[in-house]
CSV table of C-alpha atoms in Angstrom, one decimal:
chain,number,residue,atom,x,y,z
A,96,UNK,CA,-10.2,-15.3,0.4
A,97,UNK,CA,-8.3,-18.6,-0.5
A,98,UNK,CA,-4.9,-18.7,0.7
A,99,UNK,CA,-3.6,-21.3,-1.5
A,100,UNK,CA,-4.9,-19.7,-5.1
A,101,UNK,CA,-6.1,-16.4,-4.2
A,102,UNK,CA,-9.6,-17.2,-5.8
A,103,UNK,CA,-12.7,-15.4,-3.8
A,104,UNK,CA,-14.6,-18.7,-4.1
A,105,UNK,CA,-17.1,-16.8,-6.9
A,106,UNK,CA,-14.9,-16.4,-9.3
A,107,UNK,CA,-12.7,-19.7,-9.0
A,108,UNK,CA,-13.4,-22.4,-11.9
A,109,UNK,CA,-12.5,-25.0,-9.8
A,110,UNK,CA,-9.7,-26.4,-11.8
A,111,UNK,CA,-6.7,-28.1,-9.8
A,112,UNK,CA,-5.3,-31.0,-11.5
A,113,UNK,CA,-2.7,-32.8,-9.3
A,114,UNK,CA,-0.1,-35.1,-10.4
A,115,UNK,CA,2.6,-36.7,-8.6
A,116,UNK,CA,6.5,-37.6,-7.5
A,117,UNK,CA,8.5,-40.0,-8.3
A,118,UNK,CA,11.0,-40.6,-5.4
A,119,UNK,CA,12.4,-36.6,-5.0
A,120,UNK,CA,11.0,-35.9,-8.5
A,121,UNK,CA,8.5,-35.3,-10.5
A,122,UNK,CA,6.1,-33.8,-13.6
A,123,UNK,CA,3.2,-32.4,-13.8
A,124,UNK,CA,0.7,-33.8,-16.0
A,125,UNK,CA,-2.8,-34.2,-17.3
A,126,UNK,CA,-5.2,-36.3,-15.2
A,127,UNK,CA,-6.1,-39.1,-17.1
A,128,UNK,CA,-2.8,-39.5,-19.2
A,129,UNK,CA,-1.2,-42.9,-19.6
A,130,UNK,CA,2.5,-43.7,-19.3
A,131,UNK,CA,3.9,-46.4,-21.6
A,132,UNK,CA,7.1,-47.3,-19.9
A,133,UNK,CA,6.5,-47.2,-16.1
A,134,UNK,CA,3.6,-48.3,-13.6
A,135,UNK,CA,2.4,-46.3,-11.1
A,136,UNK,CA,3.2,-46.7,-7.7
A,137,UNK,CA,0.6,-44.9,-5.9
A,138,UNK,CA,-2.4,-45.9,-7.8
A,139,UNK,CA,-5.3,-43.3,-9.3
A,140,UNK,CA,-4.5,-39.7,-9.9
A,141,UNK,CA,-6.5,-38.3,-6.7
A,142,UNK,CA,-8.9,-35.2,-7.0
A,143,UNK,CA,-8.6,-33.1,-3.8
A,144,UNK,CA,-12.4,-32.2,-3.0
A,145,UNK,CA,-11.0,-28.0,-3.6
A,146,UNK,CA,-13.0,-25.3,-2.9
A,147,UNK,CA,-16.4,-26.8,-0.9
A,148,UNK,CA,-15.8,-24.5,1.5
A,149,UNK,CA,-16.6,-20.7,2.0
A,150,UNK,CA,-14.1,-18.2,1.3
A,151,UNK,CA,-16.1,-15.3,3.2
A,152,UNK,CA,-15.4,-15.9,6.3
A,153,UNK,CA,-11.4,-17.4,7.2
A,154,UNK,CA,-8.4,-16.5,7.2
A,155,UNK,CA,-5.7,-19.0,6.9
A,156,UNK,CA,-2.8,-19.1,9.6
A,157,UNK,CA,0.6,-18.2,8.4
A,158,UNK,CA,2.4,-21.3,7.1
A,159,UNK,CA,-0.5,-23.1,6.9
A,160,UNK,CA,-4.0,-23.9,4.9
A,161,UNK,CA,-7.2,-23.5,7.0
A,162,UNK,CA,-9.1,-25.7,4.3
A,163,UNK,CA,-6.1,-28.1,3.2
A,164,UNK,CA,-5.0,-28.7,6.6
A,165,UNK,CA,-0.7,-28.5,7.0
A,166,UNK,CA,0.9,-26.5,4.6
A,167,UNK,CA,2.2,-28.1,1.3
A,168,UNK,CA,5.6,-27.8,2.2
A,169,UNK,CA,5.5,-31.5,3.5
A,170,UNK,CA,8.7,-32.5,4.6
A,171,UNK,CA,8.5,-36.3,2.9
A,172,UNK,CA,9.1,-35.5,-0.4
A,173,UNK,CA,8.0,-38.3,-2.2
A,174,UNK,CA,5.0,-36.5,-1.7
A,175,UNK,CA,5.9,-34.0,-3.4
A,176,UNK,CA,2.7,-32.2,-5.2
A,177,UNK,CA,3.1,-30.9,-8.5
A,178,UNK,CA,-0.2,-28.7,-9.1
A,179,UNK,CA,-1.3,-26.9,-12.0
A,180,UNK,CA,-3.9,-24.3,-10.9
A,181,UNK,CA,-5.8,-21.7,-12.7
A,182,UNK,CA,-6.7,-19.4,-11.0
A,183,UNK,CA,-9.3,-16.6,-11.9
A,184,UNK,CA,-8.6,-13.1,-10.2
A,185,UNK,CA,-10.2,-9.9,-11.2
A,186,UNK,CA,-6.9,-9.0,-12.1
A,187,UNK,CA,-5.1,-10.1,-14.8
A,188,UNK,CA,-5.1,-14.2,-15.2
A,189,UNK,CA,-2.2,-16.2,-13.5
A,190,UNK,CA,-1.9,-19.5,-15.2
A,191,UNK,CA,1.7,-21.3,-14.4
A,192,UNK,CA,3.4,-24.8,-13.9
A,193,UNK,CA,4.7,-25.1,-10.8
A,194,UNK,CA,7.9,-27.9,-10.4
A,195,UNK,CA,8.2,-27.8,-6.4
A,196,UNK,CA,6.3,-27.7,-3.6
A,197,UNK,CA,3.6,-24.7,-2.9
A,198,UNK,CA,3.2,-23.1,0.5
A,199,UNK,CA,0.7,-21.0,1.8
A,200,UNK,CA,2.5,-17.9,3.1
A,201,UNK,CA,0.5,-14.9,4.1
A,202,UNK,CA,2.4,-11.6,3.9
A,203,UNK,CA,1.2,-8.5,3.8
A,204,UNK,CA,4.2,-5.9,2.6
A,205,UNK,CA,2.6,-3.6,4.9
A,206,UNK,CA,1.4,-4.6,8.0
A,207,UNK,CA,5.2,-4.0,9.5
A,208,UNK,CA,4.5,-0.3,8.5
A,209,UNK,CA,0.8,-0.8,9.7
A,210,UNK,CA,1.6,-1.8,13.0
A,211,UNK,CA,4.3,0.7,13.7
A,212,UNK,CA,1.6,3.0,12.7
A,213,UNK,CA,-1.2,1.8,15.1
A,214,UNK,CA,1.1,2.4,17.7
A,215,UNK,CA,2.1,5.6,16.7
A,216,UNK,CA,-1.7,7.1,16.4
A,217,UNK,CA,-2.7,5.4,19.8
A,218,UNK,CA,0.5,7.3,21.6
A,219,UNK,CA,-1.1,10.7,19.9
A,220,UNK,CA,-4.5,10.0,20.5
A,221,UNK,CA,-3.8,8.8,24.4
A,222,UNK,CA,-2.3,12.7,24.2
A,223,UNK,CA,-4.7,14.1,22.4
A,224,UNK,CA,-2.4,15.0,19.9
A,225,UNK,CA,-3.2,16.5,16.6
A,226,UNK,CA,-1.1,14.5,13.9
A,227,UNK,CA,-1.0,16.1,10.9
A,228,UNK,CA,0.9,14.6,8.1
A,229,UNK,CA,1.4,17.1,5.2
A,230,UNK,CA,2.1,15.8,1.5
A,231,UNK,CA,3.3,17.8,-1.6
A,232,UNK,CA,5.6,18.1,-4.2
A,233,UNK,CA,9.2,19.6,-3.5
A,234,UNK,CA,8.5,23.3,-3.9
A,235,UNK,CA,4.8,23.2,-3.4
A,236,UNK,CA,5.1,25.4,-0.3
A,237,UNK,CA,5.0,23.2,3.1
A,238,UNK,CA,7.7,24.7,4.8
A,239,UNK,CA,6.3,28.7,4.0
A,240,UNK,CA,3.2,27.3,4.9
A,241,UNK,CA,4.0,26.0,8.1
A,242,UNK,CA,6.5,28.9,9.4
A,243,UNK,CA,3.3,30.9,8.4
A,244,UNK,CA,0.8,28.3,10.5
A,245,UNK,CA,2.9,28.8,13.7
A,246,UNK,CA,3.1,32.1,13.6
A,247,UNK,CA,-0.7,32.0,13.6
A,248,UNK,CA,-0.7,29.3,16.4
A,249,UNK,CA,2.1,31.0,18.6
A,250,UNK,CA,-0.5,30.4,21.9
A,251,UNK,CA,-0.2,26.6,21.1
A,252,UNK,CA,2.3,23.8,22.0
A,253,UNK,CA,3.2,22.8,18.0
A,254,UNK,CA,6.1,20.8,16.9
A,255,UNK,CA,7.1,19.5,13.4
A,256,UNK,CA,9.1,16.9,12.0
A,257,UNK,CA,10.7,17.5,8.9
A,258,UNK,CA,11.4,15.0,6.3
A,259,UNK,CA,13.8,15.9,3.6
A,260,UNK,CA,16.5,13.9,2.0
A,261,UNK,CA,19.5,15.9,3.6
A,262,UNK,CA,20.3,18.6,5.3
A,263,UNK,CA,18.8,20.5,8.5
A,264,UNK,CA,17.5,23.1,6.1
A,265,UNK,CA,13.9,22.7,7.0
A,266,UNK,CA,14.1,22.3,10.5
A,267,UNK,CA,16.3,25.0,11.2
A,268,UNK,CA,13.7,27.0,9.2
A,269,UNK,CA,10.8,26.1,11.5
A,270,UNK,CA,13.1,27.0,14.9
A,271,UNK,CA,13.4,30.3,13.9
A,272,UNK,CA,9.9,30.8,14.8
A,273,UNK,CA,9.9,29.7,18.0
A,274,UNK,CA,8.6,26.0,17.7
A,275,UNK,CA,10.2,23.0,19.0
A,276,UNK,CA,11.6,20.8,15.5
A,277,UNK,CA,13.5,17.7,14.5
A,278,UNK,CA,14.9,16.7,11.0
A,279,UNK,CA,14.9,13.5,9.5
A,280,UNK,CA,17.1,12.9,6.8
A,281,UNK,CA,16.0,9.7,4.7
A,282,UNK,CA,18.9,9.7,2.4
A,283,UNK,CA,17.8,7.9,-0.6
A,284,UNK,CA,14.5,7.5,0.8
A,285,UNK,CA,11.2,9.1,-0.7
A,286,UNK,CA,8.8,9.0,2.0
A,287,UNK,CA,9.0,8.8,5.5
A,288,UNK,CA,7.6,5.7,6.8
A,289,UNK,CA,6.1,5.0,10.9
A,290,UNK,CA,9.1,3.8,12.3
A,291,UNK,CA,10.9,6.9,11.7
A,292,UNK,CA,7.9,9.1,12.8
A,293,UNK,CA,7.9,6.8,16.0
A,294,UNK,CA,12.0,8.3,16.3
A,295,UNK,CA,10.7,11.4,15.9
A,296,UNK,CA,7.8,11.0,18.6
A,297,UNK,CA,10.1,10.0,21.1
A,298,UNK,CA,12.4,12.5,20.5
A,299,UNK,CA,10.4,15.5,20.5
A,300,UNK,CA,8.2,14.4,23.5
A,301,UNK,CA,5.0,15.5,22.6
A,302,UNK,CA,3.1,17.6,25.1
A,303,UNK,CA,-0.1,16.5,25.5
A,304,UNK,CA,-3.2,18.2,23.6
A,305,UNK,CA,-0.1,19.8,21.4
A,306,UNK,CA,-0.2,19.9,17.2
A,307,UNK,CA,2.3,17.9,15.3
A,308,UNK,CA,3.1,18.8,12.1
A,309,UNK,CA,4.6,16.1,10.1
A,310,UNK,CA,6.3,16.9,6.7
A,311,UNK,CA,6.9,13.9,4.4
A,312,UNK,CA,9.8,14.3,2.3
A,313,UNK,CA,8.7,16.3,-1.5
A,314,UNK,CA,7.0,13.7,-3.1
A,315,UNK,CA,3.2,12.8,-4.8
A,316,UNK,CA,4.1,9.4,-4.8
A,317,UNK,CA,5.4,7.3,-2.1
A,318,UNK,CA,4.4,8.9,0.9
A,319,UNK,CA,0.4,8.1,-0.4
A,320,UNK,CA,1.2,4.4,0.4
A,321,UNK,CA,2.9,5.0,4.0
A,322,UNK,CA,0.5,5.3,7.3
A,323,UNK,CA,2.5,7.5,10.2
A,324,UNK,CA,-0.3,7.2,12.8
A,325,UNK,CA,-1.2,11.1,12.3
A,326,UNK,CA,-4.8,12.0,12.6
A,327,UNK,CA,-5.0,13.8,8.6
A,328,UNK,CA,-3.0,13.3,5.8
A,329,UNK,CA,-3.4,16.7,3.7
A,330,UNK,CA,-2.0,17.1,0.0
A,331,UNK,CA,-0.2,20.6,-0.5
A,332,UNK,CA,-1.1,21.8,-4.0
A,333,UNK,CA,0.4,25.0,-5.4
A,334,UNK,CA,-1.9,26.7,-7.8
A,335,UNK,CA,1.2,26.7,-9.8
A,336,UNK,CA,0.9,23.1,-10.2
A,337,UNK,CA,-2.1,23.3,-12.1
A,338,UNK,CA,-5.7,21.6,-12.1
A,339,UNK,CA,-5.0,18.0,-13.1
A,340,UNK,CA,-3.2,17.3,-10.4
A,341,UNK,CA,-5.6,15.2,-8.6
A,342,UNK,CA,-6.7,13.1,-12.0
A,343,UNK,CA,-2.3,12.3,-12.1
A,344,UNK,CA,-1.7,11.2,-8.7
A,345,UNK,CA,-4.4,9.6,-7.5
A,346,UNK,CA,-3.7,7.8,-5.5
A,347,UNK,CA,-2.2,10.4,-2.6
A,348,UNK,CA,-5.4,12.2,-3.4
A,349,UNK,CA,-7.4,9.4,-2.6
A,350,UNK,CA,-5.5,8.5,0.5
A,351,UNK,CA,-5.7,12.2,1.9
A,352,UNK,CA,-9.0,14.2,3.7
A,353,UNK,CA,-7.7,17.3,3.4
A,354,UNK,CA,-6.2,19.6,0.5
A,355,UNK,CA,-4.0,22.9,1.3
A,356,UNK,CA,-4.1,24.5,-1.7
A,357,UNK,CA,-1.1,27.3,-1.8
A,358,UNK,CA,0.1,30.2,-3.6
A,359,UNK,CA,-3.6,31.5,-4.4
A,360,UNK,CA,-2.2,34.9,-4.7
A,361,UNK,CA,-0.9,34.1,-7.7
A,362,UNK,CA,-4.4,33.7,-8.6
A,363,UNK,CA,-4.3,37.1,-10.8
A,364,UNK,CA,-1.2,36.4,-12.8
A,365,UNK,CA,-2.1,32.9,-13.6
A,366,UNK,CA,-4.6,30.9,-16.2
A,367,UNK,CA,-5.1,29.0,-13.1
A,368,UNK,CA,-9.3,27.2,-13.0
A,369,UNK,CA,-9.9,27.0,-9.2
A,370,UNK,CA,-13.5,25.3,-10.3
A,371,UNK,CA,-12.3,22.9,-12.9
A,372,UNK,CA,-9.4,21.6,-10.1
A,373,UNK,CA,-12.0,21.5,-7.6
A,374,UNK,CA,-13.9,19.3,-9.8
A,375,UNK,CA,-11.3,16.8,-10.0
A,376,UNK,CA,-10.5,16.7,-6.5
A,377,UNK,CA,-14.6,16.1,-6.1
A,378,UNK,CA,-14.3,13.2,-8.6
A,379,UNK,CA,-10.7,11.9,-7.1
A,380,UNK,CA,-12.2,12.2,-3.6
A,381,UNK,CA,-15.7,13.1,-2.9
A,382,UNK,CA,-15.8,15.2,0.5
A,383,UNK,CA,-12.4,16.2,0.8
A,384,UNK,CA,-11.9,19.5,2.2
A,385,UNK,CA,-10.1,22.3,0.9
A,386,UNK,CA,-8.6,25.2,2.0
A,387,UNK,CA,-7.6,27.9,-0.6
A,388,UNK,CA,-4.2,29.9,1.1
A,389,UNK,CA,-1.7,32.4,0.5
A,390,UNK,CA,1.1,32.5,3.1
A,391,UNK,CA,2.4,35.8,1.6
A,392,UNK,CA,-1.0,38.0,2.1
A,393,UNK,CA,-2.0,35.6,5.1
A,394,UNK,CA,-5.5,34.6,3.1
A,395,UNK,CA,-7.1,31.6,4.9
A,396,UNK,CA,-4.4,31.4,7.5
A,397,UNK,CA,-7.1,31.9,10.0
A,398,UNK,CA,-9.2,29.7,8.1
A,399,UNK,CA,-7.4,27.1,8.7
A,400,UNK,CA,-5.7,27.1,11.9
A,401,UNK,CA,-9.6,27.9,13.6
A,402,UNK,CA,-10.5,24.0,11.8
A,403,UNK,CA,-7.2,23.0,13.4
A,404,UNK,CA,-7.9,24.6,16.9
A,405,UNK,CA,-11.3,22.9,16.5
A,406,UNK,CA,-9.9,19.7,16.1
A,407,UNK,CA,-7.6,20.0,19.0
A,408,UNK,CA,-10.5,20.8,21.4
A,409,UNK,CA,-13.4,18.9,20.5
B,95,UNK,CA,11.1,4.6,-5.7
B,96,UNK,CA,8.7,3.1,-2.4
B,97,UNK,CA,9.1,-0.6,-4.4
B,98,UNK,CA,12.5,-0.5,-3.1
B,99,UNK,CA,11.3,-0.7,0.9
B,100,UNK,CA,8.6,-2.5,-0.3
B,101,UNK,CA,10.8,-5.5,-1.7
B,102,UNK,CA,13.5,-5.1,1.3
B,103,UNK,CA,10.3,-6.3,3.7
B,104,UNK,CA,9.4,-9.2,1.0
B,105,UNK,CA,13.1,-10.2,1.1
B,106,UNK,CA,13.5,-10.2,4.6
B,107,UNK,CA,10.2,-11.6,5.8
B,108,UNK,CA,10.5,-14.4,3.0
B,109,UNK,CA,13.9,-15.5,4.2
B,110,UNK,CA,12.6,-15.1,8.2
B,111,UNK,CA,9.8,-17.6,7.2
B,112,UNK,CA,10.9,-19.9,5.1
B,113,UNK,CA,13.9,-21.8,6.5
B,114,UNK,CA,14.2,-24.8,4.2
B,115,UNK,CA,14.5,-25.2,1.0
B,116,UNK,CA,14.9,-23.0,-2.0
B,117,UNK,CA,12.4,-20.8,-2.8
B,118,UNK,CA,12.0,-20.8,-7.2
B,119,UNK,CA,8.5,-18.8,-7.2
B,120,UNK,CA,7.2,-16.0,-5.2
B,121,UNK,CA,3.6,-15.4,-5.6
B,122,UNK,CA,2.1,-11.8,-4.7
B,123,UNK,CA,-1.0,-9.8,-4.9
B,124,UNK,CA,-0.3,-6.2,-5.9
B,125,UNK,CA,-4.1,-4.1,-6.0
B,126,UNK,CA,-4.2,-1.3,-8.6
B,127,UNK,CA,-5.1,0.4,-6.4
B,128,UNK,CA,-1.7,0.7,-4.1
B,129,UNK,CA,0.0,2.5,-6.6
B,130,UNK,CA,2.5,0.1,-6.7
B,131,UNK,CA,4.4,-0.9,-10.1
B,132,UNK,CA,5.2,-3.9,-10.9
B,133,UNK,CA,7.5,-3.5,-13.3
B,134,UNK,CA,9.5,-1.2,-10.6
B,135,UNK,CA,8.8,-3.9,-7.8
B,136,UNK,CA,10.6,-6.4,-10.4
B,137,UNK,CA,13.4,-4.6,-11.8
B,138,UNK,CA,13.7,-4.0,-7.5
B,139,UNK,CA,13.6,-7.8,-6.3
B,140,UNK,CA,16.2,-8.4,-9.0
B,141,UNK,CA,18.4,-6.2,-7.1
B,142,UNK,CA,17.4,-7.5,-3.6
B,143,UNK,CA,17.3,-10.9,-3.8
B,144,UNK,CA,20.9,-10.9,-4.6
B,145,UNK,CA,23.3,-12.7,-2.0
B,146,UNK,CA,19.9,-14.3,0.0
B,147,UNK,CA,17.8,-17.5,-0.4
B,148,UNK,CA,15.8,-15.7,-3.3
B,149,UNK,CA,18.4,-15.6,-5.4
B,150,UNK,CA,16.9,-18.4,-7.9
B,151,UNK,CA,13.3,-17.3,-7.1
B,152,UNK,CA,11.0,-15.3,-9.9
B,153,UNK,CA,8.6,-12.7,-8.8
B,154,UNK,CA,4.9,-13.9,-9.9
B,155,UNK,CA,2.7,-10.7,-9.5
B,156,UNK,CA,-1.2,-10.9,-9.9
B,157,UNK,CA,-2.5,-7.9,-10.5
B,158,UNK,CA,-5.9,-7.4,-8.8
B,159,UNK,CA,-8.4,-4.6,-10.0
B,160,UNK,CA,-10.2,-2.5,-8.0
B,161,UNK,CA,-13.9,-4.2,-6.7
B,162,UNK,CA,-16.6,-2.5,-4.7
B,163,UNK,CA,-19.8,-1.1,-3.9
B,164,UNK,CA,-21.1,2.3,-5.3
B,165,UNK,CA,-22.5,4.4,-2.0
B,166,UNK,CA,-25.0,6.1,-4.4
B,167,UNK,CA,-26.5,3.5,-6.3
B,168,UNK,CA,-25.3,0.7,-4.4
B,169,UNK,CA,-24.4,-1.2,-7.4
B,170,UNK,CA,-21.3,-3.7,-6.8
B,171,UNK,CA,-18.5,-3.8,-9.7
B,172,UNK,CA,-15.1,-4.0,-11.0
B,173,UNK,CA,-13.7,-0.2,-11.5
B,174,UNK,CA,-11.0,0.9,-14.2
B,175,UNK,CA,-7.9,2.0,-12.5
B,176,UNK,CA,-6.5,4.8,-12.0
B,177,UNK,CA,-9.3,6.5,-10.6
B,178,UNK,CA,-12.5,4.5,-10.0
B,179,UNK,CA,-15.3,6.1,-11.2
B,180,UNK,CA,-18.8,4.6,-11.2
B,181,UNK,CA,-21.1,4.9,-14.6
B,182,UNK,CA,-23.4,6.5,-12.0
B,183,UNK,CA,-21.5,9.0,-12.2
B,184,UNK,CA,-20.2,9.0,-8.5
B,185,UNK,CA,-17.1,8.7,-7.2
B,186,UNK,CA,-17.6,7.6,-3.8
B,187,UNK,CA,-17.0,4.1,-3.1
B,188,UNK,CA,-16.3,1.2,-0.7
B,189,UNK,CA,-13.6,-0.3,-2.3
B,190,UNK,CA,-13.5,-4.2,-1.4
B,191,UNK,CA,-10.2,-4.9,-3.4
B,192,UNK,CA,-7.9,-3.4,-5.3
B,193,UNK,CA,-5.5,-2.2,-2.1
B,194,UNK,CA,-3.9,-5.8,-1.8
B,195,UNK,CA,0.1,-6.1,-1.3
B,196,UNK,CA,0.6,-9.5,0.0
B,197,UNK,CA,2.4,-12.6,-0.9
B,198,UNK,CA,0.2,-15.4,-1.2
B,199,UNK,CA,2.6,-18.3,-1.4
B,200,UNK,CA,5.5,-19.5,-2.4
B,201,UNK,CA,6.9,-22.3,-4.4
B,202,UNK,CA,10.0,-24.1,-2.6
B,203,UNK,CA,12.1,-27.0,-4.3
């Protein structure tokens, strides 16, 4: 894709309509216009040949513009280039005047997070570590359902991390069974992002071919956008939440393979449609997989933690 | 709430790489597919840029719609946000775009 108008080369209409500067300043203008009082000093308004090349297969270098050569903050500002360009996205239409100069910049908002990430997952993996990142609601049942998880797992290495807000709450809560457990307290934060989970790694130090449980602070939202380098992200669903959960944050859904579904005891005293929530998960995310779990009565505890020894030993 | 961390990084990697001038324009993909809102990204850069080089500067966001291939009938389209659905009837995609959160330039005076 182009760096400089963010056209895909199909759907660009190929309209850039320079004008020029006058000495520091300038105005943007029609090509072809006429000018009544002064002359021009740099003779015909000059048509850049835009968009002959192929947009399939670059990507520009930072700063600069693979296809318009140095970047367009040019340093002599007499040259100064004043460029009016439409640009046609599949998105919603971006048509503005622009009074300075443009430059290409190519950031990506994530790729700090990203790379953090990368190097988190290749520690765990170089350990043969189980990540699992676990994703729910405040009060969706993470914490029951882990304290219930390692007591089921008590023969394995398992640690967690805990993300909450405040407090040790959480992490105190999984030491009382026995398993090793840090706290990370994001204070205003939503969602736990790699560089903490990077803290954490280092802190806990991981045994190798160990489980680590990571839970992201209560939220549907945030945490869908945030890669931690674990191996799974699952959603935690209480049956309580109800069945259109998946159609109202998609997004998480979409971003997770597996879904814990919790509370199913409550099964019987709820108007709860296991088949019509299933059916939005199927059309939210085709092929995720879902376990259906109590941690009061223990139903699909064993489920579960025989996918999870699975995955530890291939 | 995730805008907020989201437009700290934009802030700060703007600043780190752009050392002269004064930037008046940000532009930036956001994919509908992120889950990202602009208006919260906004009303956040307003409150960032405060006391750094983007204090003049205006957020211009183009929004970018999901695009990609069907796996069942392999028929390649624009899907409506939130939750891409082909006519089909499937849900299971390769999304091509829609997942973009980038700058893509800036305007500098």
């Amino acid at each position: 894709m182009c760096a400089t108008c963010g056209c895909d080369g199909a759907a660009f209409d190929g309209s850039i309509e320079p004008g020029h500067g006058h000495g520091g300043h300038g105005h943007p203008h029609e090509p072809g216009h006429r000018h009544a009082s002064h002359d021009h000093p740099h003779g015909e308004p000059h048509r850049h040949p835009h968009h002959e090349h192929d947009h399939g297969a670059h990507r520009p270098a930072r700063g600069g513009d693979a296809h318009h050569g140095p970047p367009h903050g040019d340093p002599d500002r007499s040259h100064n280039r004043f460029v009016r360009a439409r640009v046609r996205t599949t998105g919603r239409e971006a048509a503005t005047a622009y009074r300075g100069d443009r430059r290409a910049l190519e950031i990506d908002l994530l790729a700090a997070n990203d790379r953090i990430a990368a190097r988190n997952r290749a520690r765990l993996e170089r350990d043969e570590v189980l990540a699992l990142n676990l994703i729910g609601s405040p009060g969706s049942g993470k914490t029951t359902l882990l304290e219930a998880l390692l007591r089921e797992l008590h023969d394995l290495p398992v640690s967690v991390l805990e993300g909450d807000q405040a407090t040790e709450l959480d992490a105190e809560r999984i030491r009382a069974t026995g398993a090793r457990s840090i706290q990370i307290n994001t204070g205003t934060g939503c969602h736990l992002d790699a560089r903490m989970v990077g803290w954490g790694i280092d802190a806990l130090d991981l045994p190798p071919r160990s489980i680590l449980f990571v839970e992201n602070v209560g939220n549907l939202v945030c945490p869908a956008l945030f890669d931690l380098g674990e191996r799974y992200k699952a959603v935690v669903l209480s049956i309580t939440e109800g069945e259109e959960k998946p159609l109202k944050y998609p997004h998480v859904f979409r971003a997770a393979d597996l879904l814990l579904l919790t509370k199913i005891d409550l099964l019987l005293h709820l108007s709860f449609d296991l088949d019509r929530l299933l059916d939005n998960v199927r059309r939210i995310r085709p092929g995720m997989k879902v376990f259906p779990l109590s941690a009061r009565t223990g139903e699909g505890i064993g489920d579960l933690c025989g996918w999870i020894r699975l995955e530890l030993a291939p | 709430m995730h805008e907020l961390s989201l437009v700290e990084g934009l802030v700060a990697a703007v600043e780190e790489q752009v050392t002269t001038g004064r930037i008046a324009t940000i532009r930036l993909e956001i994919g509908h597919l992120t889950g990202v809102d602009p208006e919260a990204f906004r009303f956040c850069f307003d409150i960032c840029k405060a006391g750094t080089r983007l204090e003049a500067a205006t957020l211009e966001i183009v929004e970018v719609a999901p695009f990609g291939h069907c796996r069942a009938c392999g028929e390649g389209r624009s899907f409506e946000p939130p939750f891409p659905l082909c006519p089909c009837g499937s849900a299971d995609l390769e999304l091509l775009r829609g997942g973009e959160l980038r700058v893509r330039d800036v305007e500098v005076i």
